[in-house]
Structures are given as C-alpha cells and as structure tokens.
mmCIF file of C-alpha atoms and ligand atoms in Angstrom:
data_model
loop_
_atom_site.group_PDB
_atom_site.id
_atom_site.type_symbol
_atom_site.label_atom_id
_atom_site.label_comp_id
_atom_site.label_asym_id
_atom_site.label_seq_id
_atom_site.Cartn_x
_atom_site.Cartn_y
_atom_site.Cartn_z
ATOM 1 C CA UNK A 1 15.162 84.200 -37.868
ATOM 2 C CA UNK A 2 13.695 81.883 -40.393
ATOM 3 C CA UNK A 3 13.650 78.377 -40.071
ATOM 4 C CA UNK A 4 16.578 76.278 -40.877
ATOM 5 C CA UNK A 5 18.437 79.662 -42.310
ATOM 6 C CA UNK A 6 21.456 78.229 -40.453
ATOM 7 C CA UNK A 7 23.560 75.134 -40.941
ATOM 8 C CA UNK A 8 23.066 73.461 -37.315
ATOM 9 C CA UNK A 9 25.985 70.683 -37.073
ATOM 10 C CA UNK A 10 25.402 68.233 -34.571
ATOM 11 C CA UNK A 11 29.025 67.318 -33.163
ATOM 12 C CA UNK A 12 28.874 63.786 -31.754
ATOM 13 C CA UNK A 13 25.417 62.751 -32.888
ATOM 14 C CA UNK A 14 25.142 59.659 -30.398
ATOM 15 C CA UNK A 15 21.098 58.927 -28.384
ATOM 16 C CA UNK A 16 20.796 63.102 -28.340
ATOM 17 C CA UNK A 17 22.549 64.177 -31.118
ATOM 18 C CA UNK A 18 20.552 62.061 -33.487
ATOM 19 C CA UNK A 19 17.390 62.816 -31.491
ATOM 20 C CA UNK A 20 17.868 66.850 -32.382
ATOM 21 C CA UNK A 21 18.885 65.737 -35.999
ATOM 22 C CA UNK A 22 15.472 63.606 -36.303
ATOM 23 C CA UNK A 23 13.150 66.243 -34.555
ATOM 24 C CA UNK A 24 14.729 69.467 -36.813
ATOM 25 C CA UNK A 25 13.847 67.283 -40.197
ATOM 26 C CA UNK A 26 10.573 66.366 -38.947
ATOM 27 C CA UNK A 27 10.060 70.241 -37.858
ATOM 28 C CA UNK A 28 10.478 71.252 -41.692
ATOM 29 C CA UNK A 29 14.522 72.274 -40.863
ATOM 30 C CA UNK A 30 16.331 71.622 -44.649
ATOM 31 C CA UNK A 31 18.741 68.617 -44.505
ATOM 32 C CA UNK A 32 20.981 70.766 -46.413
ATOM 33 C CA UNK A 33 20.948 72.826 -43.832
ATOM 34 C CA UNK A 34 22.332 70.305 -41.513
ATOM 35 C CA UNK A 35 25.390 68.129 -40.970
ATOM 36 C CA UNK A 36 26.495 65.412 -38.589
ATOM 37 C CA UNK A 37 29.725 64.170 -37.180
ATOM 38 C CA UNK A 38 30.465 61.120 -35.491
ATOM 39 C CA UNK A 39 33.752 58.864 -34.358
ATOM 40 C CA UNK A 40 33.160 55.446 -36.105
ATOM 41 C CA UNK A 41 32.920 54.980 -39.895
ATOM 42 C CA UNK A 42 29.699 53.011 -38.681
ATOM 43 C CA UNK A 43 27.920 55.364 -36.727
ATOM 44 C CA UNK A 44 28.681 57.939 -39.643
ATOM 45 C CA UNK A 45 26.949 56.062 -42.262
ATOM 46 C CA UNK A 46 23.912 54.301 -40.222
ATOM 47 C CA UNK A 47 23.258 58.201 -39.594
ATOM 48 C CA UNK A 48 23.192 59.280 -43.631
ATOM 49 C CA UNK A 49 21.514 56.082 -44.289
ATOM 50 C CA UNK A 50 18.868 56.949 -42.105
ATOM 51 C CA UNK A 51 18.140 60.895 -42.279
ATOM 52 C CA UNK A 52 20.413 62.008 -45.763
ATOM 53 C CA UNK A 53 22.142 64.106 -43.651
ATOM 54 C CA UNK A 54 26.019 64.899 -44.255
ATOM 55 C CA UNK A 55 28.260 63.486 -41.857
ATOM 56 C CA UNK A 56 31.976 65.428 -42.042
ATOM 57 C CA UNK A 57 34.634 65.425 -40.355
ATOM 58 C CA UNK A 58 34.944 67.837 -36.761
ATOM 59 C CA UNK A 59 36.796 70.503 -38.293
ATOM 60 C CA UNK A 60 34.580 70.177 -41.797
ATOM 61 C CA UNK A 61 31.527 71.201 -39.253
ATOM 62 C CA UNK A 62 33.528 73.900 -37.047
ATOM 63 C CA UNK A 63 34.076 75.812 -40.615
ATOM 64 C CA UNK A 64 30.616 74.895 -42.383
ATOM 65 C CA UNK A 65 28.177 75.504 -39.790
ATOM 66 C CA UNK A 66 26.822 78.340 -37.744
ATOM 67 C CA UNK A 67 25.465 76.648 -35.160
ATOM 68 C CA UNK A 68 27.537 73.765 -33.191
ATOM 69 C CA UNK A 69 25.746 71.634 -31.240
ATOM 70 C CA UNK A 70 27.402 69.444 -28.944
ATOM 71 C CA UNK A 71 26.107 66.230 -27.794
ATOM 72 C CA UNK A 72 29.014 64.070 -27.102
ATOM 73 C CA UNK A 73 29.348 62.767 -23.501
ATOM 74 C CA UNK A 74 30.655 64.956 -20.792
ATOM 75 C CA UNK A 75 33.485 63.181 -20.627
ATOM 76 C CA UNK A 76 35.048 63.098 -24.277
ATOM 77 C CA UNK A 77 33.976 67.607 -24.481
ATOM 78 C CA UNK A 78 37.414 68.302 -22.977
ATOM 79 C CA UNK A 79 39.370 66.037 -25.864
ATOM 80 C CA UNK A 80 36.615 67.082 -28.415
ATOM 81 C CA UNK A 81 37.640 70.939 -27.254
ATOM 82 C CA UNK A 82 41.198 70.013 -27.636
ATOM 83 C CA UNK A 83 40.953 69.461 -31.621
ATOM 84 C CA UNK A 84 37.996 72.002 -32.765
ATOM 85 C CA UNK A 85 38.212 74.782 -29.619
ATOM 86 C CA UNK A 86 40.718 76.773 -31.240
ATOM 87 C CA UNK A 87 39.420 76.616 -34.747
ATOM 88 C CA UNK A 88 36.122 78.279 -34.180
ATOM 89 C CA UNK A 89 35.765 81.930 -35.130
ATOM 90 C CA UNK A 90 33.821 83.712 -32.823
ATOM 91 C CA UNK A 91 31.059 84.827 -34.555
ATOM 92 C CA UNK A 92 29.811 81.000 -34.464
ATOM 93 C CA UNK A 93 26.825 80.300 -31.807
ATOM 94 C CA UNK A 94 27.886 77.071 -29.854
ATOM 95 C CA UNK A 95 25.105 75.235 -28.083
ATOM 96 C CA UNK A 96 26.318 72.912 -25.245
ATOM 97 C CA UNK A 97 23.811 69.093 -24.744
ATOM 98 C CA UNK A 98 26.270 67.779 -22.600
ATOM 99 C CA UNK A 99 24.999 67.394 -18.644
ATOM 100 C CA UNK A 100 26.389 69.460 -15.795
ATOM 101 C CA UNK A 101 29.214 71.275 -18.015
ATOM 102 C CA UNK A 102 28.914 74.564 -17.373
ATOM 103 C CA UNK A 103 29.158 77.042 -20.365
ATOM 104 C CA UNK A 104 32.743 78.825 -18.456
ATOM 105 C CA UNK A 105 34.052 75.139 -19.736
ATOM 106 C CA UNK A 106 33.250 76.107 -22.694
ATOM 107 C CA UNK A 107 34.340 79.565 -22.812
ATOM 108 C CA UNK A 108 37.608 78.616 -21.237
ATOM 109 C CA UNK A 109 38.418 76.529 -24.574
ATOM 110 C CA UNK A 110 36.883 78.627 -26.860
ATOM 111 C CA UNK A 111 37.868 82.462 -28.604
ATOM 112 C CA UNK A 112 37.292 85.157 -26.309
ATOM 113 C CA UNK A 113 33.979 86.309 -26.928
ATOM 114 C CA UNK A 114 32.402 83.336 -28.492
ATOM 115 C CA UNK A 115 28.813 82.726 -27.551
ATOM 116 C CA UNK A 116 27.474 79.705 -25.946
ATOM 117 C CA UNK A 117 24.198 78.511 -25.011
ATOM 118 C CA UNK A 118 23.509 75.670 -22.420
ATOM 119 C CA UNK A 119 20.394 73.440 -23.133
ATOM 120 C CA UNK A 120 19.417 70.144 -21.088
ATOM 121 C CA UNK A 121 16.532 68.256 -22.884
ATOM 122 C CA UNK A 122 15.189 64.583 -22.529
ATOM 123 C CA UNK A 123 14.282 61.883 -24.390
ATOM 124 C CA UNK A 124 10.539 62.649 -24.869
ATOM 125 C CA UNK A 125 12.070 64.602 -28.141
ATOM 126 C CA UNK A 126 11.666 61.012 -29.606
ATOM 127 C CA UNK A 127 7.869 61.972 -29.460
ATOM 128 C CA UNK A 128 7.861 65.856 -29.499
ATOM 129 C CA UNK A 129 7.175 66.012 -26.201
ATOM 130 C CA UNK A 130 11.030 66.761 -24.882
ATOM 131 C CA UNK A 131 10.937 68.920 -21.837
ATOM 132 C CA UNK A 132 14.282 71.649 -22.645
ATOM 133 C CA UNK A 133 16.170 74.055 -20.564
ATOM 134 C CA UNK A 134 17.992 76.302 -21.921
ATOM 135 C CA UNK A 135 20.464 79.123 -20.314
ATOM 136 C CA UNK A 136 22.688 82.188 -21.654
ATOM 137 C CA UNK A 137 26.528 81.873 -21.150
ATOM 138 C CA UNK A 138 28.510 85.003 -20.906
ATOM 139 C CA UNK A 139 28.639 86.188 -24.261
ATOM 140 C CA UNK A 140 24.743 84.396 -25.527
ATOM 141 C CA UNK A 141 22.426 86.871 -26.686
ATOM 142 C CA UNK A 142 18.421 87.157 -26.572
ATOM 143 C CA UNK A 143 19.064 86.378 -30.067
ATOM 144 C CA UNK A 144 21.172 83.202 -29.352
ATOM 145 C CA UNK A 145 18.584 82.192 -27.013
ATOM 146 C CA UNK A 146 15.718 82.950 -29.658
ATOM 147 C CA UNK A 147 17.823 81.036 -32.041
ATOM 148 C CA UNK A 148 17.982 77.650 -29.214
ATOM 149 C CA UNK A 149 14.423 78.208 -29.099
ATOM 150 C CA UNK A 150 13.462 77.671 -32.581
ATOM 151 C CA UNK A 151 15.133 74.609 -32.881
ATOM 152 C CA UNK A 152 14.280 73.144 -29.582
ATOM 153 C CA UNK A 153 10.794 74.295 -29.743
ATOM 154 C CA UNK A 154 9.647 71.816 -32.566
ATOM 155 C CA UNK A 155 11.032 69.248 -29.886
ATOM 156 C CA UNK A 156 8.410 70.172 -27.053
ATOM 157 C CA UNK A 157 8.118 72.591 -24.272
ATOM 158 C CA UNK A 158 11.540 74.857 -23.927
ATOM 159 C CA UNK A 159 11.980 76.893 -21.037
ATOM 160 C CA UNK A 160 14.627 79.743 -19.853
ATOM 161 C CA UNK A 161 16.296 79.289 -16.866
ATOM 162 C CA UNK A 162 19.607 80.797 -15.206
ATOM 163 C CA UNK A 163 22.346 78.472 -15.723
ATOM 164 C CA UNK A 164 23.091 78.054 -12.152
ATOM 165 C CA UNK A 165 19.786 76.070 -11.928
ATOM 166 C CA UNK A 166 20.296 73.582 -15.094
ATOM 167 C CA UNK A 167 22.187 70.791 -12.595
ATOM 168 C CA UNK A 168 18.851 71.049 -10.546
ATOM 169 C CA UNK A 169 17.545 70.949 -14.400
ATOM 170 C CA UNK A 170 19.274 67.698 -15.344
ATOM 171 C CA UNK A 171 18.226 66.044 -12.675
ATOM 172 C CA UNK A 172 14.602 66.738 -13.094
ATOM 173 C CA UNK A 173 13.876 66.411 -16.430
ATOM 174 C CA UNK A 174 16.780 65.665 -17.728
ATOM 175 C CA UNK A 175 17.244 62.130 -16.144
ATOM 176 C CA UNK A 176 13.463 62.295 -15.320
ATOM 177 C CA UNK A 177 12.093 60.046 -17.782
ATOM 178 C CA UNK A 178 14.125 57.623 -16.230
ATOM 179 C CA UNK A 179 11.930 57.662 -12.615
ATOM 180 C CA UNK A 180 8.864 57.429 -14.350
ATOM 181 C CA UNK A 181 9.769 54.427 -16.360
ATOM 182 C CA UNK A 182 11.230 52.859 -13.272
ATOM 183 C CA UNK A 183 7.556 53.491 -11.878
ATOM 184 C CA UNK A 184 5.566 51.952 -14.341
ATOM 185 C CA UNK A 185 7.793 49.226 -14.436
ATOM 186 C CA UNK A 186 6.782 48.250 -10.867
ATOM 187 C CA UNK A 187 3.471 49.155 -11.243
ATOM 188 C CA UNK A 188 3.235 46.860 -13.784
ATOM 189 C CA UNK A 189 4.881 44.340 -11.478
ATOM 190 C CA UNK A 190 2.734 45.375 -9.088
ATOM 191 C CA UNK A 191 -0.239 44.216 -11.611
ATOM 192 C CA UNK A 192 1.240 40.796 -12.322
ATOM 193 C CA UNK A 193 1.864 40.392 -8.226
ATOM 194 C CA UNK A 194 -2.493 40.676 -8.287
ATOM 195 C CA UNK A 195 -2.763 38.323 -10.710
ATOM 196 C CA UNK A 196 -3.328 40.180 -14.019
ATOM 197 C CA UNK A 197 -1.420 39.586 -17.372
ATOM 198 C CA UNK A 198 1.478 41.156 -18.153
ATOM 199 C CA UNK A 199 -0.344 42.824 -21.559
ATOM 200 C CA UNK A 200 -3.421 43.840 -19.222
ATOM 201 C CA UNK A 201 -0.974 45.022 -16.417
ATOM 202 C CA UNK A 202 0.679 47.083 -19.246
ATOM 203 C CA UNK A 203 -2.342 48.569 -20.647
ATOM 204 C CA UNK A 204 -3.822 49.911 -17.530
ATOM 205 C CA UNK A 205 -0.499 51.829 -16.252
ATOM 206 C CA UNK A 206 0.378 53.182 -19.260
ATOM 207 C CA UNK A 207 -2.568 54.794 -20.264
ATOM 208 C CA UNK A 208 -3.235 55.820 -16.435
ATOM 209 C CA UNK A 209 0.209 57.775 -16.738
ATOM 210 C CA UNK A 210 -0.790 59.476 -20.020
ATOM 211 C CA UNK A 211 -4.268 60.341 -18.578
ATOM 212 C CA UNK A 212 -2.589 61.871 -15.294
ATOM 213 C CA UNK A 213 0.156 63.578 -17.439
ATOM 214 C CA UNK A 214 -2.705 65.010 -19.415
ATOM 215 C CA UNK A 215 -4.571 66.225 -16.295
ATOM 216 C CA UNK A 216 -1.205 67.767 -14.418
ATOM 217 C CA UNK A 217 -0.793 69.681 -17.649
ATOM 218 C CA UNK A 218 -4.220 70.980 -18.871
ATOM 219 C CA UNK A 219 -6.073 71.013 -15.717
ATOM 220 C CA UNK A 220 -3.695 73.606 -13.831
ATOM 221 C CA UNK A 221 -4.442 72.083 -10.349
ATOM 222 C CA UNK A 222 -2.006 71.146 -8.211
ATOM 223 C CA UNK A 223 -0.797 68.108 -7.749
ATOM 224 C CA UNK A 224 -2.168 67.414 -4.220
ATOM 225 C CA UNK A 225 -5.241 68.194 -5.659
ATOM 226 C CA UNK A 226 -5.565 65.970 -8.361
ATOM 227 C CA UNK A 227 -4.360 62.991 -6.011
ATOM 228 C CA UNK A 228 -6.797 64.194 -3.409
ATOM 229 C CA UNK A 229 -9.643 63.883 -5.441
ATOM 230 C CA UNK A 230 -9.046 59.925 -6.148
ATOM 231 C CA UNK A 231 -8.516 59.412 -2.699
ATOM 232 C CA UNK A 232 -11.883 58.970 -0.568
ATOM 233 C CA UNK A 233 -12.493 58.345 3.095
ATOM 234 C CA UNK A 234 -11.157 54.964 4.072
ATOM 235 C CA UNK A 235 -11.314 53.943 0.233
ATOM 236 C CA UNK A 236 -8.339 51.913 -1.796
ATOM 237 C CA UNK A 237 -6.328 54.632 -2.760
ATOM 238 C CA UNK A 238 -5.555 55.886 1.024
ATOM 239 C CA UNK A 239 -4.313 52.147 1.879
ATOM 240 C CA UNK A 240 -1.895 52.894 -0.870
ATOM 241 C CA UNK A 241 -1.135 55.805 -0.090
ATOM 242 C CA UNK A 242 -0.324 55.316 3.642
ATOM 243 C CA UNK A 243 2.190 52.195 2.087
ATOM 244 C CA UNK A 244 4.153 54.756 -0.033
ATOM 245 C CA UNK A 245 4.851 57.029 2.721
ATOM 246 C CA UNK A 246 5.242 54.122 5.317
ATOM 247 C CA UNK A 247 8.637 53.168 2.389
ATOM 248 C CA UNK A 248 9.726 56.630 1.975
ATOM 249 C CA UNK A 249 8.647 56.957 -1.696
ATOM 250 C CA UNK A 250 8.691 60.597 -1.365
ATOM 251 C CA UNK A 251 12.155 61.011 0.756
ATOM 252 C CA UNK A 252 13.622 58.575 -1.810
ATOM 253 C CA UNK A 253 12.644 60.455 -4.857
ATOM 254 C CA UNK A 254 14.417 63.598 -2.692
ATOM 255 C CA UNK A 255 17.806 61.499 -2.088
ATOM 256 C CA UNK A 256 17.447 60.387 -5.804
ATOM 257 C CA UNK A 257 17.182 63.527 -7.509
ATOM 258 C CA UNK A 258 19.927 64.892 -5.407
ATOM 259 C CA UNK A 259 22.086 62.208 -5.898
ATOM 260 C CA UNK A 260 21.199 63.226 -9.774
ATOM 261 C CA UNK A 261 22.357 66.788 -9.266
ATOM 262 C CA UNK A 262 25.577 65.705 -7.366
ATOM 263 C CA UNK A 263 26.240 63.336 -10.236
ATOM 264 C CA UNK A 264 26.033 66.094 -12.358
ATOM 265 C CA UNK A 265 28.499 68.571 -10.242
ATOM 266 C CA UNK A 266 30.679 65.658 -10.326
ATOM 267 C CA UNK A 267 30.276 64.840 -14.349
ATOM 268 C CA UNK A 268 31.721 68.359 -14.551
ATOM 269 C CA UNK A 269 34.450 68.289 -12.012
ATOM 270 C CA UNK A 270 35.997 64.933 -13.811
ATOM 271 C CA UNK A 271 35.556 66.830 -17.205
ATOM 272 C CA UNK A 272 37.951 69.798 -16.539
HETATM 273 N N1 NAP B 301 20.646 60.308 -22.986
HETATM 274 C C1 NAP B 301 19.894 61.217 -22.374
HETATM 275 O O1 NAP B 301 18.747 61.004 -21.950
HETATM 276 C C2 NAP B 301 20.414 62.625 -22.194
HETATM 277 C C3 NAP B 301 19.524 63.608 -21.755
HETATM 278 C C4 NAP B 301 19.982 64.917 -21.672
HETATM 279 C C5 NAP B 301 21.294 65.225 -21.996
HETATM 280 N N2 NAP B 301 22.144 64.255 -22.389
HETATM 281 C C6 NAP B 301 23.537 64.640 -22.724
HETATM 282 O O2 NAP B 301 23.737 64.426 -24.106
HETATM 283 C C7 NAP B 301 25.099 64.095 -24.332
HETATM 284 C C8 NAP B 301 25.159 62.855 -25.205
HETATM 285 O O3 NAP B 301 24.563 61.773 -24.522
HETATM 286 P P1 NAP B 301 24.131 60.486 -25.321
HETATM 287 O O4 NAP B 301 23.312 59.676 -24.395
HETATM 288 O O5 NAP B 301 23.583 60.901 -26.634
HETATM 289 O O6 NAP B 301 25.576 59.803 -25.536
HETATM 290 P P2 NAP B 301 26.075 58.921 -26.766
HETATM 291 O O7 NAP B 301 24.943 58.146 -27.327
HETATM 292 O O8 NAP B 301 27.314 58.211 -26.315
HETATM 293 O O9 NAP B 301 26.473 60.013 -27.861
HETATM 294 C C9 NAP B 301 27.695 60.701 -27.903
HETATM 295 C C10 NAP B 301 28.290 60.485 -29.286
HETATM 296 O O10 NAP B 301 29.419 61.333 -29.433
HETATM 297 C C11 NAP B 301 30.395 60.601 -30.189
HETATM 298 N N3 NAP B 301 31.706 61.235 -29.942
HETATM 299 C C12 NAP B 301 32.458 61.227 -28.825
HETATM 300 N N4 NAP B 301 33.593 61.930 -29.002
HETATM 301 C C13 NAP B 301 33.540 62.402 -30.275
HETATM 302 C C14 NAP B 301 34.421 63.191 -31.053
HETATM 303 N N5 NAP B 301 35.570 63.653 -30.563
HETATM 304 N N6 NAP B 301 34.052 63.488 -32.315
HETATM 305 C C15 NAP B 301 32.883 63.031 -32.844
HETATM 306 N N7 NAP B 301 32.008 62.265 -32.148
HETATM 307 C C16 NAP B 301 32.350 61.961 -30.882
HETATM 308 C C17 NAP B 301 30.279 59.219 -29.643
HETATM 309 O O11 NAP B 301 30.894 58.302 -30.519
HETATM 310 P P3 NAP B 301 30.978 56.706 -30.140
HETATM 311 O O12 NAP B 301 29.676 56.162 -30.675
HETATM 312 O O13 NAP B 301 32.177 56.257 -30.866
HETATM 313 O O14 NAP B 301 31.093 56.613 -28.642
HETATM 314 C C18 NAP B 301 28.772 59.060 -29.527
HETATM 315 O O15 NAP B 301 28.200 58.591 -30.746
HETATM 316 C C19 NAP B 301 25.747 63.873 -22.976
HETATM 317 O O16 NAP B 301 26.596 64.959 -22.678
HETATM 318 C C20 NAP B 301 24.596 63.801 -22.025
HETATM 319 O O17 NAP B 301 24.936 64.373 -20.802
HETATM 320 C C21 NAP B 301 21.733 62.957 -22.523
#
C-alpha cells in the first residue's frame, strides 16, 4: 500500500499519540491524510498549532478515517469504547497503543469481525529510533500487519510478535527507556561522587551509552562478549563488576521487569 493512502486518526493524541502524529509527517505521510482527537479544547489546538493537523471530534474520526489508532491511557479505552465502539463499521483497521490491553478487549466492544492490531512502541520514536511490537488480533490480516508496519517503520525498528508475548513486550521496551535513563542518571552521580563536573560527568556516560548501543547493534556479539572484552585480569572494570553483582543489579533488573509485566496484566484487569 502506498504511503499515507489512508487517513490514520490518532484517537487521544497525548505523549504517544502525538509522537506517531510527528514521526508519520516527518516520514513524508500527507497531513491531509491525518487527523487528531483530543479531550481539552487546549490540547486540541496546541496539537494543530504545532503539526496542521485536523483535530475532530471522536465520532468525526471513527467515520473519516481508515485507520484508528488508539493512544489514550489504558484506563479511559473502556469509556472511550463506550462512545465510538459501536459506531465503527467493520471494514475499519483499529490499531491498539494502549499497554497490556489485549486486542479480545477490543474485539469485545467492537463489530464482529472488525480487525485489530496490537502495537507497543517507546519513546525513542521522538528520535526514529522507537523499538515497536506489533501483534495480529483475531480478525488482523498480513495486510493489517503490513499496513502497522509502514507506519511504524519510519519510527524505528518494528518487529512481529504473538500477542501473548507483548506484556513481556511492554515491559522491555516498552517501559525500557525508562531503566536506562535511571542508569545514566546514577552513573552520572556516580561521576560527580569522583569528583568530576556535572557537564563532564554527563558527557562521558552519554556518549559511552550511544557507543555501546552502537556496538550491541552492529557488532552482532553477544553481550557477555562485548563486556568481557573491557574487562581485564584484576583491572578496574572487574572491581565494578564484582560491586554490581555483590547489590543484585542483575536480580533487580529481573524483579523490575517483572514487576513491569505484572503491572501490565494488572493495567488490563482494572480496564475491563
Ligand atoms: N508513554 C510511554 O512511554 C508509552 C510507551 C508505550 C505505550 N504507551 C501507551 O500509550 C498510551 C498513551 O500513553 P501516553 O503516555 O501518551 O498518555 P497521555 O499523554 O495521557 O495521552 C493520552 C491522551 O488521551 C486523551 N484522552 C483520554 N480519553 C480520551 C477520549 N475519550 N477522547 C479523546 N482523547 C482522550 C487524554 O486527554 P487529557 O490530556 O485530557 O488527559 C490524553 O491527551 C497508553 O495506553 C500507554 O500505555 C505509552
């Protein structure tokens, strides 16, 4: 299908929405070809003012658009559902943002038959650099799919994955930004705590976590590997090391990202 062919309408452009609205105009997507909704009067026009784009009303997009996107919080899809669910023919393709709702929620308030796609993406999108998920409900074609694809793809990397692994998804790159921020934040602590300037500390971690990101990606080694190599016979980097295990860095980040993947179980539960 040819790019921006469809009228995408992003329902509840909030952090995300406005995120997929910002990356499909900057990916050559016509802003014709897209439309916005929103809850405040404020939100609504900060959102035109910025991109041109048409914000309407929910039931405007539901009849306008081909392609629904919905990015409002997990809580607010069940009263969002309420007002558009029964209004949407079936031949529409309706692509789910919001964490840990599965697409049966979906299904359950929409026409028998209509097609939805489940997608979990991160805030690297910002940047083209988003990492996206995205999964097949019931009724979701390869074409659906294809169609997610194209305007995800702009975004970053996209990958397929069976829906029963996008709570696993959320909470690893989903929320994953998160843990790596939290990291360089007390690395750069960490910098300050030996005496370097803030600005310095900064400078240092922050392009040391681009050049490893770089590395993990285009070298293909594994991890262990690339960690193994900075880390010589009783040299700096094994004193380190030996501190991170001796605090349970690496059983914390496997409580965390569980916790993350309950949270999202839980997100759902409280939805329904
Ligand atoms: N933030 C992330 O890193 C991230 C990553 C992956 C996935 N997600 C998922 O993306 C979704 C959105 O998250 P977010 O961080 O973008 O939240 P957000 O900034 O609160 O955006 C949601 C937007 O939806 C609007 N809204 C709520 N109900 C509406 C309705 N009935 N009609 C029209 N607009 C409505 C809200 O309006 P108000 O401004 O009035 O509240 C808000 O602007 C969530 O489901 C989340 O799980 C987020």
């Amino acid at each position: 299908m040819a790019p921006g062919r469809h009228t995408v309408a992003v329902i509840g452009a909030g952090k995300i929405g406005e995120l997929m609205l910002s990356g499909l105009l900057r990916s050559g997507w016509p802003v014709e070809r897209l439309l916005a909704t929103a809850r405040r009067p404020a939100r609504a026009e900060e959102l035109t003012a910025r991109y041109g784009v048409r914000v309407v009303d929910n039931l405007t997009a539901v009849e306008e658009a081909a392609v629904l996107a919905i990015s409002v919080k997990p809580q607010d899809a069940a009263t969002l559902l309420d007002e558009i669910g029964p209004k949407v023919p079936p031949d529409k393709l309706v692509i789910s943002l919001c964490a840990g709702l599965p697409t049966t929620f979906f299904a359950r308030r929409l026409p028998d038959g209509t097609p939805v796609v489940r997608v979990m993406t991160n805030t690297p999108a910002l940047v083209d650099q988003a990492m996206t998920a995205i999964s097949a409900g019931a009724h979701a074609t390869g074409a659906h799919l294809a169609l997610a694809e194209e305007m995800f793809t702009p975004l970053g990397a996209t990958i397929r994955v069976p829906e029963s692994q996008q709570d696993a998804v959320t909470a690893l790159s989903g929320s994953g930004p998160a843990y790596f921020y939290l990291l360089v934040e007390a690395m750069i602590d960490a910098g300050i705590l030996l005496g370097l300037p803030r600005q310095v500390a900064h400078e240092l971690i922050v392009q040391t976590a681009i050049g490893s990101a770089v590395m993990l990606r285009d070298s293909g080694e594994h991890p262990v590997k690339l960690r193994e190599a900075v880390t010589s016979p009783a040299g700096t980097t094994i004193s380190a090391v030996r501190e991170l295990e001796k605090h349970g860095v690496r059983a914390a980040l496997l409580a965390a990202l569980e916790a993350a993947r309950d949270r999202a179980r839980e997100l759902a539960a409280q939805a329904e």
